[in-house]
Amino acid sequence: MAIVTRVPLGFPTTTTTRPSSSSYGQCHKHSSLSIIVPEFSTTSRIYFAASSSPFPQKRGFRGVRAVSAVMSDLARSTVLVTGAGGRTGQIVYGKLKERSEQYVARGLVRTEESKGKIGGADDIFVADIRDASTLVPAIQGVDALVILTSAVPKMKPGFDPTKGGRPEFCFDDGAYPEQVDWIGQKNQIDAAKAAGVKQIVLVGSMGGKTPNHPLNSLGNGNILVWKRKAEQYLADSGVPYTIIRAGGLQDKEGGVRELLVGKDDELLQTETRTISRADVAEVCIQALQFEEAKFKAFDLASKLEGVGTPTKDFKGLFSQITTRF
């Protein structure tokens, strides 16, 4: 009389033997990450194999967790924020860190002092955007780049506001708009393109279509002229881009105003030509999530708080934009 072995429901009813080592490599090629279950044992052990090895490796449930971690990393986008030590840059970097389920944040600053001010983490790189070679370590493996670098005018010493008149401004040697906003941003765009970055978000300023704009006279730097030249270079680069020309930046709470988009400095002729840094930061991050934001350039401002409805539909906001430059 034959002996019948009772087999638990869901398990194979035939005897399963593990293939000999010589049989591996003669089957289908493994994908970059595959799961092999050559047998069910009484301990329900699971065998995993990666493409680097043709033999299954026993890892148990720790292997499951390891695979889950790898898949989680693959699902997130690595985003580099340059100018991360600035007031707007710090907000963008902080928002990315808060959304760690979506993004792996990196920051780039100019000095070790700036790195220390924003926590000094290993994901903060120190580089000189005027020297293209220093950008390479920070840009490798990056999916998206958010450019927030800008030349910063300084008030000339000796100004006494009690005597009336207007203060005079200057730029530090080597830190004029031509060197920072043109050469520095061009270097970032070139480095990103060479590294295969999939999208660049560039934050500029409204006023680029107004030749006599007061910002151009600060320190005789023509800052908006050089910013506009960098924007054009990005638009011509072939890399998917989003160019945000922000209005007057304010250190106010974000998410409580209705945002406005425009073109060619039209918003400068209205009462709504300012925007909070927090709202600019949020638009930068939202631009990474929607195809409607790619290959777009626009002016950005907001209504006064309490007027209109706070913007929540960013896909709809980007869909309003028709200008590529």
mmCIF file with all atom_site columns, C-alpha atoms in Angstrom, residues 103-296:
data_model
loop_
_atom_site.group_PDB
_atom_site.id
_atom_site.type_symbol
_atom_site.label_atom_id
_atom_site.label_alt_id
_atom_site.label_comp_id
_atom_site.label_asym_id
_atom_site.label_entity_id
_atom_site.label_seq_id
_atom_site.pdbx_PDB_ins_code
_atom_site.Cartn_x
_atom_site.Cartn_y
_atom_site.Cartn_z
_atom_site.occupancy
_atom_site.B_iso_or_equiv
_atom_site.pdbx_formal_charge
_atom_site.auth_seq_id
_atom_site.auth_comp_id
_atom_site.auth_asym_id
_atom_site.auth_atom_id
_atom_site.pdbx_PDB_model_num
ATOM 1   C CA . TYR A 1 103 ? 13.257 62.962  -1.568  1.00 0.00 ? 103 TYR A CA 1
ATOM 2   C CA . VAL A 1 104 ? 16.886 62.516  -0.656  1.00 0.00 ? 104 VAL A CA 1
ATOM 3   C CA . ALA A 1 105 ? 18.046 66.062  0.054   1.00 0.00 ? 105 ALA A CA 1
ATOM 4   C CA . ARG A 1 106 ? 21.485 67.480  -0.647  1.00 0.00 ? 106 ARG A CA 1
ATOM 5   C CA . GLY A 1 107 ? 22.666 71.016  -0.108  1.00 0.00 ? 107 GLY A CA 1
ATOM 6   C CA . LEU A 1 108 ? 25.549 73.028  -1.518  1.00 0.00 ? 108 LEU A CA 1
ATOM 7   C CA . VAL A 1 109 ? 27.056 76.045  0.236   1.00 0.00 ? 109 VAL A CA 1
ATOM 8   C CA . ARG A 1 110 ? 30.062 78.266  -0.333  1.00 0.00 ? 110 ARG A CA 1
ATOM 9   C CA . THR A 1 111 ? 31.858 77.965  3.013   1.00 0.00 ? 111 THR A CA 1
ATOM 10  C CA . GLU A 1 112 ? 32.324 75.604  5.933   1.00 0.00 ? 112 GLU A CA 1
ATOM 11  C CA . GLU A 1 113 ? 30.796 78.319  8.109   1.00 0.00 ? 113 GLU A CA 1
ATOM 12  C CA . SER A 1 114 ? 27.588 78.211  6.080   1.00 0.00 ? 114 SER A CA 1
ATOM 13  C CA . LYS A 1 115 ? 27.565 74.415  6.320   1.00 0.00 ? 115 LYS A CA 1
ATOM 14  C CA . GLY A 1 116 ? 27.766 74.632  10.089  1.00 0.00 ? 116 GLY A CA 1
ATOM 15  C CA . LYS A 1 117 ? 24.913 77.125  10.261  1.00 0.00 ? 117 LYS A CA 1
ATOM 16  C CA . ILE A 1 118 ? 22.505 74.675  8.647   1.00 0.00 ? 118 ILE A CA 1
ATOM 17  C CA . GLY A 1 119 ? 23.505 71.637  10.648  1.00 0.00 ? 119 GLY A CA 1
ATOM 18  C CA . GLY A 1 120 ? 26.783 70.485  9.086   1.00 0.00 ? 120 GLY A CA 1
ATOM 19  C CA . ALA A 1 121 ? 25.339 67.189  7.856   1.00 0.00 ? 121 ALA A CA 1
ATOM 20  C CA . ASP A 1 122 ? 27.178 64.908  5.445   1.00 0.00 ? 122 ASP A CA 1
ATOM 21  C CA . ASP A 1 123 ? 24.648 65.740  2.740   1.00 0.00 ? 123 ASP A CA 1
ATOM 22  C CA . ILE A 1 124 ? 25.844 69.375  2.705   1.00 0.00 ? 124 ILE A CA 1
ATOM 23  C CA . PHE A 1 125 ? 28.650 69.966  0.204   1.00 0.00 ? 125 PHE A CA 1
ATOM 24  C CA . VAL A 1 126 ? 31.033 72.920  0.127   1.00 0.00 ? 126 VAL A CA 1
ATOM 25  C CA . ALA A 1 127 ? 31.933 74.193  -3.336  1.00 0.00 ? 127 ALA A CA 1
ATOM 26  C CA . ASP A 1 128 ? 32.676 77.338  -5.322  1.00 0.00 ? 128 ASP A CA 1
ATOM 27  C CA . ILE A 1 129 ? 30.179 77.599  -8.171  1.00 0.00 ? 129 ILE A CA 1
ATOM 28  C CA . ARG A 1 130 ? 32.679 79.744  -10.078 1.00 0.00 ? 130 ARG A CA 1
ATOM 29  C CA . ASP A 1 131 ? 34.992 76.700  -10.227 1.00 0.00 ? 131 ASP A CA 1
ATOM 30  C CA . ALA A 1 132 ? 33.186 73.978  -12.191 1.00 0.00 ? 132 ALA A CA 1
ATOM 31  C CA . SER A 1 133 ? 35.482 71.195  -10.939 1.00 0.00 ? 133 SER A CA 1
ATOM 32  C CA . THR A 1 134 ? 34.325 71.654  -7.333  1.00 0.00 ? 134 THR A CA 1
ATOM 33  C CA . LEU A 1 135 ? 30.712 70.891  -8.278  1.00 0.00 ? 135 LEU A CA 1
ATOM 34  C CA . VAL A 1 136 ? 31.340 67.320  -9.438  1.00 0.00 ? 136 VAL A CA 1
ATOM 35  C CA . PRO A 1 137 ? 31.073 65.466  -6.073  1.00 0.00 ? 137 PRO A CA 1
ATOM 36  C CA . ALA A 1 138 ? 27.808 67.178  -5.174  1.00 0.00 ? 138 ALA A CA 1
ATOM 37  C CA . ILE A 1 139 ? 26.094 66.648  -8.533  1.00 0.00 ? 139 ILE A CA 1
ATOM 38  C CA . GLN A 1 140 ? 26.855 62.962  -9.041  1.00 0.00 ? 140 GLN A CA 1
ATOM 39  C CA . GLY A 1 141 ? 23.771 60.750  -8.717  1.00 0.00 ? 141 GLY A CA 1
ATOM 40  C CA . VAL A 1 142 ? 21.394 63.712  -8.544  1.00 0.00 ? 142 VAL A CA 1
ATOM 41  C CA . ASP A 1 143 ? 17.947 63.536  -10.172 1.00 0.00 ? 143 ASP A CA 1
ATOM 42  C CA . ALA A 1 144 ? 17.024 67.220  -9.891  1.00 0.00 ? 144 ALA A CA 1
ATOM 43  C CA . LEU A 1 145 ? 18.855 70.478  -9.221  1.00 0.00 ? 145 LEU A CA 1
ATOM 44  C CA . VAL A 1 146 ? 17.348 73.573  -7.588  1.00 0.00 ? 146 VAL A CA 1
ATOM 45  C CA . ILE A 1 147 ? 19.505 76.663  -8.182  1.00 0.00 ? 147 ILE A CA 1
ATOM 46  C CA . LEU A 1 148 ? 19.151 79.387  -5.567  1.00 0.00 ? 148 LEU A CA 1
ATOM 47  C CA . THR A 1 149 ? 22.589 80.990  -5.780  1.00 0.00 ? 149 THR A CA 1
ATOM 48  C CA . SER A 1 150 ? 22.755 84.744  -6.272  1.00 0.00 ? 150 SER A CA 1
ATOM 49  C CA . ALA A 1 151 ? 25.187 87.613  -6.005  1.00 0.00 ? 151 ALA A CA 1
ATOM 50  C CA . VAL A 1 152 ? 24.498 89.687  -2.886  1.00 0.00 ? 152 VAL A CA 1
ATOM 51  C CA . PRO A 1 153 ? 25.135 93.445  -2.856  1.00 0.00 ? 153 PRO A CA 1
ATOM 52  C CA . LYS A 1 154 ? 26.520 95.004  0.308   1.00 0.00 ? 154 LYS A CA 1
ATOM 53  C CA . MET A 1 155 ? 26.077 98.480  1.624   1.00 0.00 ? 155 MET A CA 1
ATOM 54  C CA . LYS A 1 156 ? 29.225 100.578 1.368   1.00 0.00 ? 156 LYS A CA 1
ATOM 55  C CA . PRO A 1 157 ? 30.665 101.394 4.790   1.00 0.00 ? 157 PRO A CA 1
ATOM 56  C CA . GLY A 1 158 ? 30.216 104.873 6.175   1.00 0.00 ? 158 GLY A CA 1
ATOM 57  C CA . PHE A 1 159 ? 26.567 105.414 5.316   1.00 0.00 ? 159 PHE A CA 1
ATOM 58  C CA . ASP A 1 160 ? 24.705 107.356 7.985   1.00 0.00 ? 160 ASP A CA 1
ATOM 59  C CA . PRO A 1 161 ? 20.926 107.133 7.587   1.00 0.00 ? 161 PRO A CA 1
ATOM 60  C CA . THR A 1 162 ? 20.452 110.090 9.951   1.00 0.00 ? 162 THR A CA 1
ATOM 61  C CA . LYS A 1 163 ? 22.011 112.395 7.353   1.00 0.00 ? 163 LYS A CA 1
ATOM 62  C CA . GLY A 1 164 ? 19.516 111.463 4.694   1.00 0.00 ? 164 GLY A CA 1
ATOM 63  C CA . GLY A 1 165 ? 20.329 110.420 1.173   1.00 0.00 ? 165 GLY A CA 1
ATOM 64  C CA . ARG A 1 166 ? 20.453 106.942 -0.257  1.00 0.00 ? 166 ARG A CA 1
ATOM 65  C CA . PRO A 1 167 ? 22.955 104.234 0.654   1.00 0.00 ? 167 PRO A CA 1
ATOM 66  C CA . GLU A 1 168 ? 25.455 103.054 -1.915  1.00 0.00 ? 168 GLU A CA 1
ATOM 67  C CA . PHE A 1 169 ? 26.066 99.388  -2.608  1.00 0.00 ? 169 PHE A CA 1
ATOM 68  C CA . CYS A 1 170 ? 28.935 97.264  -3.856  1.00 0.00 ? 170 CYS A CA 1
ATOM 69  C CA . PHE A 1 171 ? 29.895 93.628  -4.386  1.00 0.00 ? 171 PHE A CA 1
ATOM 70  C CA . ASP A 1 172 ? 32.879 91.789  -2.951  1.00 0.00 ? 172 ASP A CA 1
ATOM 71  C CA . ASP A 1 173 ? 35.753 91.155  -5.336  1.00 0.00 ? 173 ASP A CA 1
ATOM 72  C CA . GLY A 1 174 ? 35.018 88.042  -7.375  1.00 0.00 ? 174 GLY A CA 1
ATOM 73  C CA . ALA A 1 175 ? 31.365 88.029  -6.313  1.00 0.00 ? 175 ALA A CA 1
ATOM 74  C CA . TYR A 1 176 ? 29.831 90.340  -8.901  1.00 0.00 ? 176 TYR A CA 1
ATOM 75  C CA . PRO A 1 177 ? 26.658 89.230  -10.714 1.00 0.00 ? 177 PRO A CA 1
ATOM 76  C CA . GLU A 1 178 ? 28.613 88.396  -13.846 1.00 0.00 ? 178 GLU A CA 1
ATOM 77  C CA . GLN A 1 179 ? 30.727 85.915  -11.877 1.00 0.00 ? 179 GLN A CA 1
ATOM 78  C CA . VAL A 1 180 ? 27.983 84.466  -9.654  1.00 0.00 ? 180 VAL A CA 1
ATOM 79  C CA . ASP A 1 181 ? 24.722 84.774  -11.583 1.00 0.00 ? 181 ASP A CA 1
ATOM 80  C CA . TRP A 1 182 ? 26.178 84.114  -15.018 1.00 0.00 ? 182 TRP A CA 1
ATOM 81  C CA . ILE A 1 183 ? 29.406 82.092  -14.790 1.00 0.00 ? 183 ILE A CA 1
ATOM 82  C CA . GLY A 1 184 ? 28.388 80.331  -11.558 1.00 0.00 ? 184 GLY A CA 1
ATOM 83  C CA . GLN A 1 185 ? 24.966 79.339  -12.806 1.00 0.00 ? 185 GLN A CA 1
ATOM 84  C CA . LYS A 1 186 ? 26.310 78.345  -16.216 1.00 0.00 ? 186 LYS A CA 1
ATOM 85  C CA . ASN A 1 187 ? 28.779 76.031  -14.449 1.00 0.00 ? 187 ASN A CA 1
ATOM 86  C CA . GLN A 1 188 ? 25.940 74.446  -12.484 1.00 0.00 ? 188 GLN A CA 1
ATOM 87  C CA . ILE A 1 189 ? 23.858 73.876  -15.608 1.00 0.00 ? 189 ILE A CA 1
ATOM 88  C CA . ASP A 1 190 ? 26.803 72.342  -17.458 1.00 0.00 ? 190 ASP A CA 1
ATOM 89  C CA . ALA A 1 191 ? 27.659 70.061  -14.520 1.00 0.00 ? 191 ALA A CA 1
ATOM 90  C CA . ALA A 1 192 ? 24.039 68.955  -14.176 1.00 0.00 ? 192 ALA A CA 1
ATOM 91  C CA . LYS A 1 193 ? 23.739 68.183  -17.882 1.00 0.00 ? 193 LYS A CA 1
ATOM 92  C CA . ALA A 1 194 ? 26.970 66.166  -17.838 1.00 0.00 ? 194 ALA A CA 1
ATOM 93  C CA . ALA A 1 195 ? 25.741 64.191  -14.809 1.00 0.00 ? 195 ALA A CA 1
ATOM 94  C CA . GLY A 1 196 ? 22.402 63.332  -16.429 1.00 0.00 ? 196 GLY A CA 1
ATOM 95  C CA . VAL A 1 197 ? 20.232 65.432  -14.120 1.00 0.00 ? 197 VAL A CA 1
ATOM 96  C CA . LYS A 1 198 ? 16.596 65.119  -15.220 1.00 0.00 ? 198 LYS A CA 1
ATOM 97  C CA . GLN A 1 199 ? 15.290 68.576  -14.247 1.00 0.00 ? 199 GLN A CA 1
ATOM 98  C CA . ILE A 1 200 ? 16.645 71.960  -13.186 1.00 0.00 ? 200 ILE A CA 1
ATOM 99  C CA . VAL A 1 201 ? 14.599 74.491  -11.231 1.00 0.00 ? 201 VAL A CA 1
ATOM 100 C CA . LEU A 1 202 ? 16.154 77.957  -11.373 1.00 0.00 ? 202 LEU A CA 1
ATOM 101 C CA . VAL A 1 203 ? 14.955 80.782  -9.133  1.00 0.00 ? 203 VAL A CA 1
ATOM 102 C CA . GLY A 1 204 ? 15.522 84.218  -10.604 1.00 0.00 ? 204 GLY A CA 1
ATOM 103 C CA . SER A 1 205 ? 13.813 87.549  -10.205 1.00 0.00 ? 205 SER A CA 1
ATOM 104 C CA . MET A 1 206 ? 11.176 89.613  -11.890 1.00 0.00 ? 206 MET A CA 1
ATOM 105 C CA . GLY A 1 207 ? 12.478 92.739  -13.601 1.00 0.00 ? 207 GLY A CA 1
ATOM 106 C CA . GLY A 1 208 ? 14.563 91.140  -16.307 1.00 0.00 ? 208 GLY A CA 1
ATOM 107 C CA . LYS A 1 209 ? 12.414 92.757  -19.009 1.00 0.00 ? 209 LYS A CA 1
ATOM 108 C CA . THR A 1 210 ? 12.813 96.187  -17.427 1.00 0.00 ? 210 THR A CA 1
ATOM 109 C CA . PRO A 1 211 ? 16.234 97.561  -18.451 1.00 0.00 ? 211 PRO A CA 1
ATOM 110 C CA . ASN A 1 212 ? 16.128 100.481 -16.001 1.00 0.00 ? 212 ASN A CA 1
ATOM 111 C CA . HIS A 1 213 ? 15.070 98.381  -13.037 1.00 0.00 ? 213 HIS A CA 1
ATOM 112 C CA . PRO A 1 214 ? 16.663 99.708  -9.808  1.00 0.00 ? 214 PRO A CA 1
ATOM 113 C CA . LEU A 1 215 ? 18.235 96.320  -9.015  1.00 0.00 ? 215 LEU A CA 1
ATOM 114 C CA . ASN A 1 216 ? 20.539 96.704  -12.009 1.00 0.00 ? 216 ASN A CA 1
ATOM 115 C CA . SER A 1 217 ? 22.008 99.892  -10.580 1.00 0.00 ? 217 SER A CA 1
ATOM 116 C CA . LEU A 1 218 ? 23.052 98.336  -7.281  1.00 0.00 ? 218 LEU A CA 1
ATOM 117 C CA . GLY A 1 219 ? 26.830 98.375  -7.289  1.00 0.00 ? 219 GLY A CA 1
ATOM 118 C CA . ASN A 1 220 ? 26.664 98.831  -11.078 1.00 0.00 ? 220 ASN A CA 1
ATOM 119 C CA . GLY A 1 221 ? 26.266 95.060  -11.182 1.00 0.00 ? 221 GLY A CA 1
ATOM 120 C CA . ASN A 1 222 ? 23.439 94.709  -13.744 1.00 0.00 ? 222 ASN A CA 1
ATOM 121 C CA . ILE A 1 223 ? 22.286 91.727  -11.715 1.00 0.00 ? 223 ILE A CA 1
ATOM 122 C CA . LEU A 1 224 ? 19.034 91.167  -13.604 1.00 0.00 ? 224 LEU A CA 1
ATOM 123 C CA . VAL A 1 225 ? 20.868 91.278  -16.938 1.00 0.00 ? 225 VAL A CA 1
ATOM 124 C CA . TRP A 1 226 ? 23.197 88.464  -15.892 1.00 0.00 ? 226 TRP A CA 1
ATOM 125 C CA . LYS A 1 227 ? 20.381 86.455  -14.312 1.00 0.00 ? 227 LYS A CA 1
ATOM 126 C CA . ARG A 1 228 ? 18.425 86.666  -17.552 1.00 0.00 ? 228 ARG A CA 1
ATOM 127 C CA . LYS A 1 229 ? 21.440 85.478  -19.529 1.00 0.00 ? 229 LYS A CA 1
ATOM 128 C CA . ALA A 1 230 ? 21.735 82.403  -17.289 1.00 0.00 ? 230 ALA A CA 1
ATOM 129 C CA . GLU A 1 231 ? 18.020 81.713  -17.694 1.00 0.00 ? 231 GLU A CA 1
ATOM 130 C CA . GLN A 1 232 ? 18.375 81.789  -21.461 1.00 0.00 ? 232 GLN A CA 1
ATOM 131 C CA . TYR A 1 233 ? 21.343 79.428  -21.248 1.00 0.00 ? 233 TYR A CA 1
ATOM 132 C CA . LEU A 1 234 ? 19.249 76.974  -19.228 1.00 0.00 ? 234 LEU A CA 1
ATOM 133 C CA . ALA A 1 235 ? 16.329 77.190  -21.654 1.00 0.00 ? 235 ALA A CA 1
ATOM 134 C CA . ASP A 1 236 ? 18.710 76.389  -24.519 1.00 0.00 ? 236 ASP A CA 1
ATOM 135 C CA . SER A 1 237 ? 20.473 73.534  -22.664 1.00 0.00 ? 237 SER A CA 1
ATOM 136 C CA . GLY A 1 238 ? 18.040 70.757  -23.570 1.00 0.00 ? 238 GLY A CA 1
ATOM 137 C CA . VAL A 1 239 ? 17.589 69.801  -19.896 1.00 0.00 ? 239 VAL A CA 1
ATOM 138 C CA . PRO A 1 240 ? 13.966 69.951  -18.693 1.00 0.00 ? 240 PRO A CA 1
ATOM 139 C CA . TYR A 1 241 ? 13.685 73.194  -16.727 1.00 0.00 ? 241 TYR A CA 1
ATOM 140 C CA . THR A 1 242 ? 11.427 75.367  -14.613 1.00 0.00 ? 242 THR A CA 1
ATOM 141 C CA . ILE A 1 243 ? 12.408 79.038  -14.330 1.00 0.00 ? 243 ILE A CA 1
ATOM 142 C CA . ILE A 1 244 ? 10.754 80.897  -11.448 1.00 0.00 ? 244 ILE A CA 1
ATOM 143 C CA . ARG A 1 245 ? 11.100 84.695  -11.546 1.00 0.00 ? 245 ARG A CA 1
ATOM 144 C CA . ALA A 1 246 ? 10.059 85.651  -8.056  1.00 0.00 ? 246 ALA A CA 1
ATOM 145 C CA . GLY A 1 247 ? 8.733  89.010  -6.988  1.00 0.00 ? 247 GLY A CA 1
ATOM 146 C CA . GLY A 1 248 ? 9.961  90.884  -3.925  1.00 0.00 ? 248 GLY A CA 1
ATOM 147 C CA . LEU A 1 249 ? 10.844 88.272  -1.308  1.00 0.00 ? 249 LEU A CA 1
ATOM 148 C CA . GLN A 1 250 ? 9.323  88.502  2.137   1.00 0.00 ? 250 GLN A CA 1
ATOM 149 C CA . ASP A 1 251 ? 10.067 86.565  5.314   1.00 0.00 ? 251 ASP A CA 1
ATOM 150 C CA . LYS A 1 252 ? 6.457  85.593  5.975   1.00 0.00 ? 252 LYS A CA 1
ATOM 151 C CA . GLU A 1 253 ? 4.470  82.427  6.507   1.00 0.00 ? 253 GLU A CA 1
ATOM 152 C CA . GLY A 1 254 ? 3.791  80.340  3.406   1.00 0.00 ? 254 GLY A CA 1
ATOM 153 C CA . GLY A 1 255 ? 0.699  78.485  2.269   1.00 0.00 ? 255 GLY A CA 1
ATOM 154 C CA . VAL A 1 256 ? -1.780 81.189  3.289   1.00 0.00 ? 256 VAL A CA 1
ATOM 155 C CA . ARG A 1 257 ? -1.977 83.256  0.092   1.00 0.00 ? 257 ARG A CA 1
ATOM 156 C CA . GLU A 1 258 ? -3.255 82.850  -3.436  1.00 0.00 ? 258 GLU A CA 1
ATOM 157 C CA . LEU A 1 259 ? -0.310 82.609  -5.802  1.00 0.00 ? 259 LEU A CA 1
ATOM 158 C CA . LEU A 1 260 ? -0.188 84.460  -9.104  1.00 0.00 ? 260 LEU A CA 1
ATOM 159 C CA . VAL A 1 261 ? 1.802  83.616  -12.218 1.00 0.00 ? 261 VAL A CA 1
ATOM 160 C CA . GLY A 1 262 ? 2.583  86.039  -15.018 1.00 0.00 ? 262 GLY A CA 1
ATOM 161 C CA . LYS A 1 263 ? 5.088  86.911  -17.710 1.00 0.00 ? 263 LYS A CA 1
ATOM 162 C CA . ASP A 1 264 ? 7.277  89.756  -18.949 1.00 0.00 ? 264 ASP A CA 1
ATOM 163 C CA . ASP A 1 265 ? 7.110  91.723  -15.675 1.00 0.00 ? 265 ASP A CA 1
ATOM 164 C CA . GLU A 1 266 ? 3.362  92.311  -15.990 1.00 0.00 ? 266 GLU A CA 1
ATOM 165 C CA . LEU A 1 267 ? 2.919  91.703  -12.261 1.00 0.00 ? 267 LEU A CA 1
ATOM 166 C CA . LEU A 1 268 ? 5.327  94.539  -11.490 1.00 0.00 ? 268 LEU A CA 1
ATOM 167 C CA . GLN A 1 269 ? 2.637  96.935  -12.699 1.00 0.00 ? 269 GLN A CA 1
ATOM 168 C CA . THR A 1 270 ? 0.170  95.685  -10.062 1.00 0.00 ? 270 THR A CA 1
ATOM 169 C CA . GLU A 1 271 ? -0.151 95.846  -6.295  1.00 0.00 ? 271 GLU A CA 1
ATOM 170 C CA . THR A 1 272 ? 0.619  92.130  -6.076  1.00 0.00 ? 272 THR A CA 1
ATOM 171 C CA . ARG A 1 273 ? 4.326  91.961  -6.822  1.00 0.00 ? 273 ARG A CA 1
ATOM 172 C CA . THR A 1 274 ? 5.714  90.350  -3.667  1.00 0.00 ? 274 THR A CA 1
ATOM 173 C CA . ILE A 1 275 ? 5.792  86.790  -2.350  1.00 0.00 ? 275 ILE A CA 1
ATOM 174 C CA . SER A 1 276 ? 6.973  84.960  0.759   1.00 0.00 ? 276 SER A CA 1
ATOM 175 C CA . ARG A 1 277 ? 10.180 82.955  0.611   1.00 0.00 ? 277 ARG A CA 1
ATOM 176 C CA . ALA A 1 278 ? 8.260  79.963  1.989   1.00 0.00 ? 278 ALA A CA 1
ATOM 177 C CA . ASP A 1 279 ? 5.856  80.089  -0.967  1.00 0.00 ? 279 ASP A CA 1
ATOM 178 C CA . VAL A 1 280 ? 8.742  80.288  -3.450  1.00 0.00 ? 280 VAL A CA 1
ATOM 179 C CA . ALA A 1 281 ? 10.319 77.269  -1.748  1.00 0.00 ? 281 ALA A CA 1
ATOM 180 C CA . GLU A 1 282 ? 7.078  75.299  -1.995  1.00 0.00 ? 282 GLU A CA 1
ATOM 181 C CA . VAL A 1 283 ? 6.698  76.107  -5.694  1.00 0.00 ? 283 VAL A CA 1
ATOM 182 C CA . CYS A 1 284 ? 10.276 74.872  -6.267  1.00 0.00 ? 284 CYS A CA 1
ATOM 183 C CA . ILE A 1 285 ? 9.414  71.487  -4.766  1.00 0.00 ? 285 ILE A CA 1
ATOM 184 C CA . GLN A 1 286 ? 6.023  71.236  -6.410  1.00 0.00 ? 286 GLN A CA 1
ATOM 185 C CA . ALA A 1 287 ? 7.685  71.896  -9.785  1.00 0.00 ? 287 ALA A CA 1
ATOM 186 C CA . LEU A 1 288 ? 9.547  68.594  -9.357  1.00 0.00 ? 288 LEU A CA 1
ATOM 187 C CA . GLN A 1 289 ? 6.266  66.679  -9.194  1.00 0.00 ? 289 GLN A CA 1
ATOM 188 C CA . PHE A 1 290 ? 4.331  67.781  -12.266 1.00 0.00 ? 290 PHE A CA 1
ATOM 189 C CA . GLU A 1 291 ? 5.043  67.512  -15.971 1.00 0.00 ? 291 GLU A CA 1
ATOM 190 C CA . GLU A 1 292 ? 3.038  70.725  -16.367 1.00 0.00 ? 292 GLU A CA 1
ATOM 191 C CA . ALA A 1 293 ? 5.931  72.605  -14.737 1.00 0.00 ? 293 ALA A CA 1
ATOM 192 C CA . LYS A 1 294 ? 8.586  71.481  -17.208 1.00 0.00 ? 294 LYS A CA 1
ATOM 193 C CA . PHE A 1 295 ? 9.879  73.714  -19.987 1.00 0.00 ? 295 PHE A CA 1
ATOM 194 C CA . LYS A 1 296 ? 8.138  76.681  -18.375 1.00 0.00 ? 296 LYS A CA 1
#
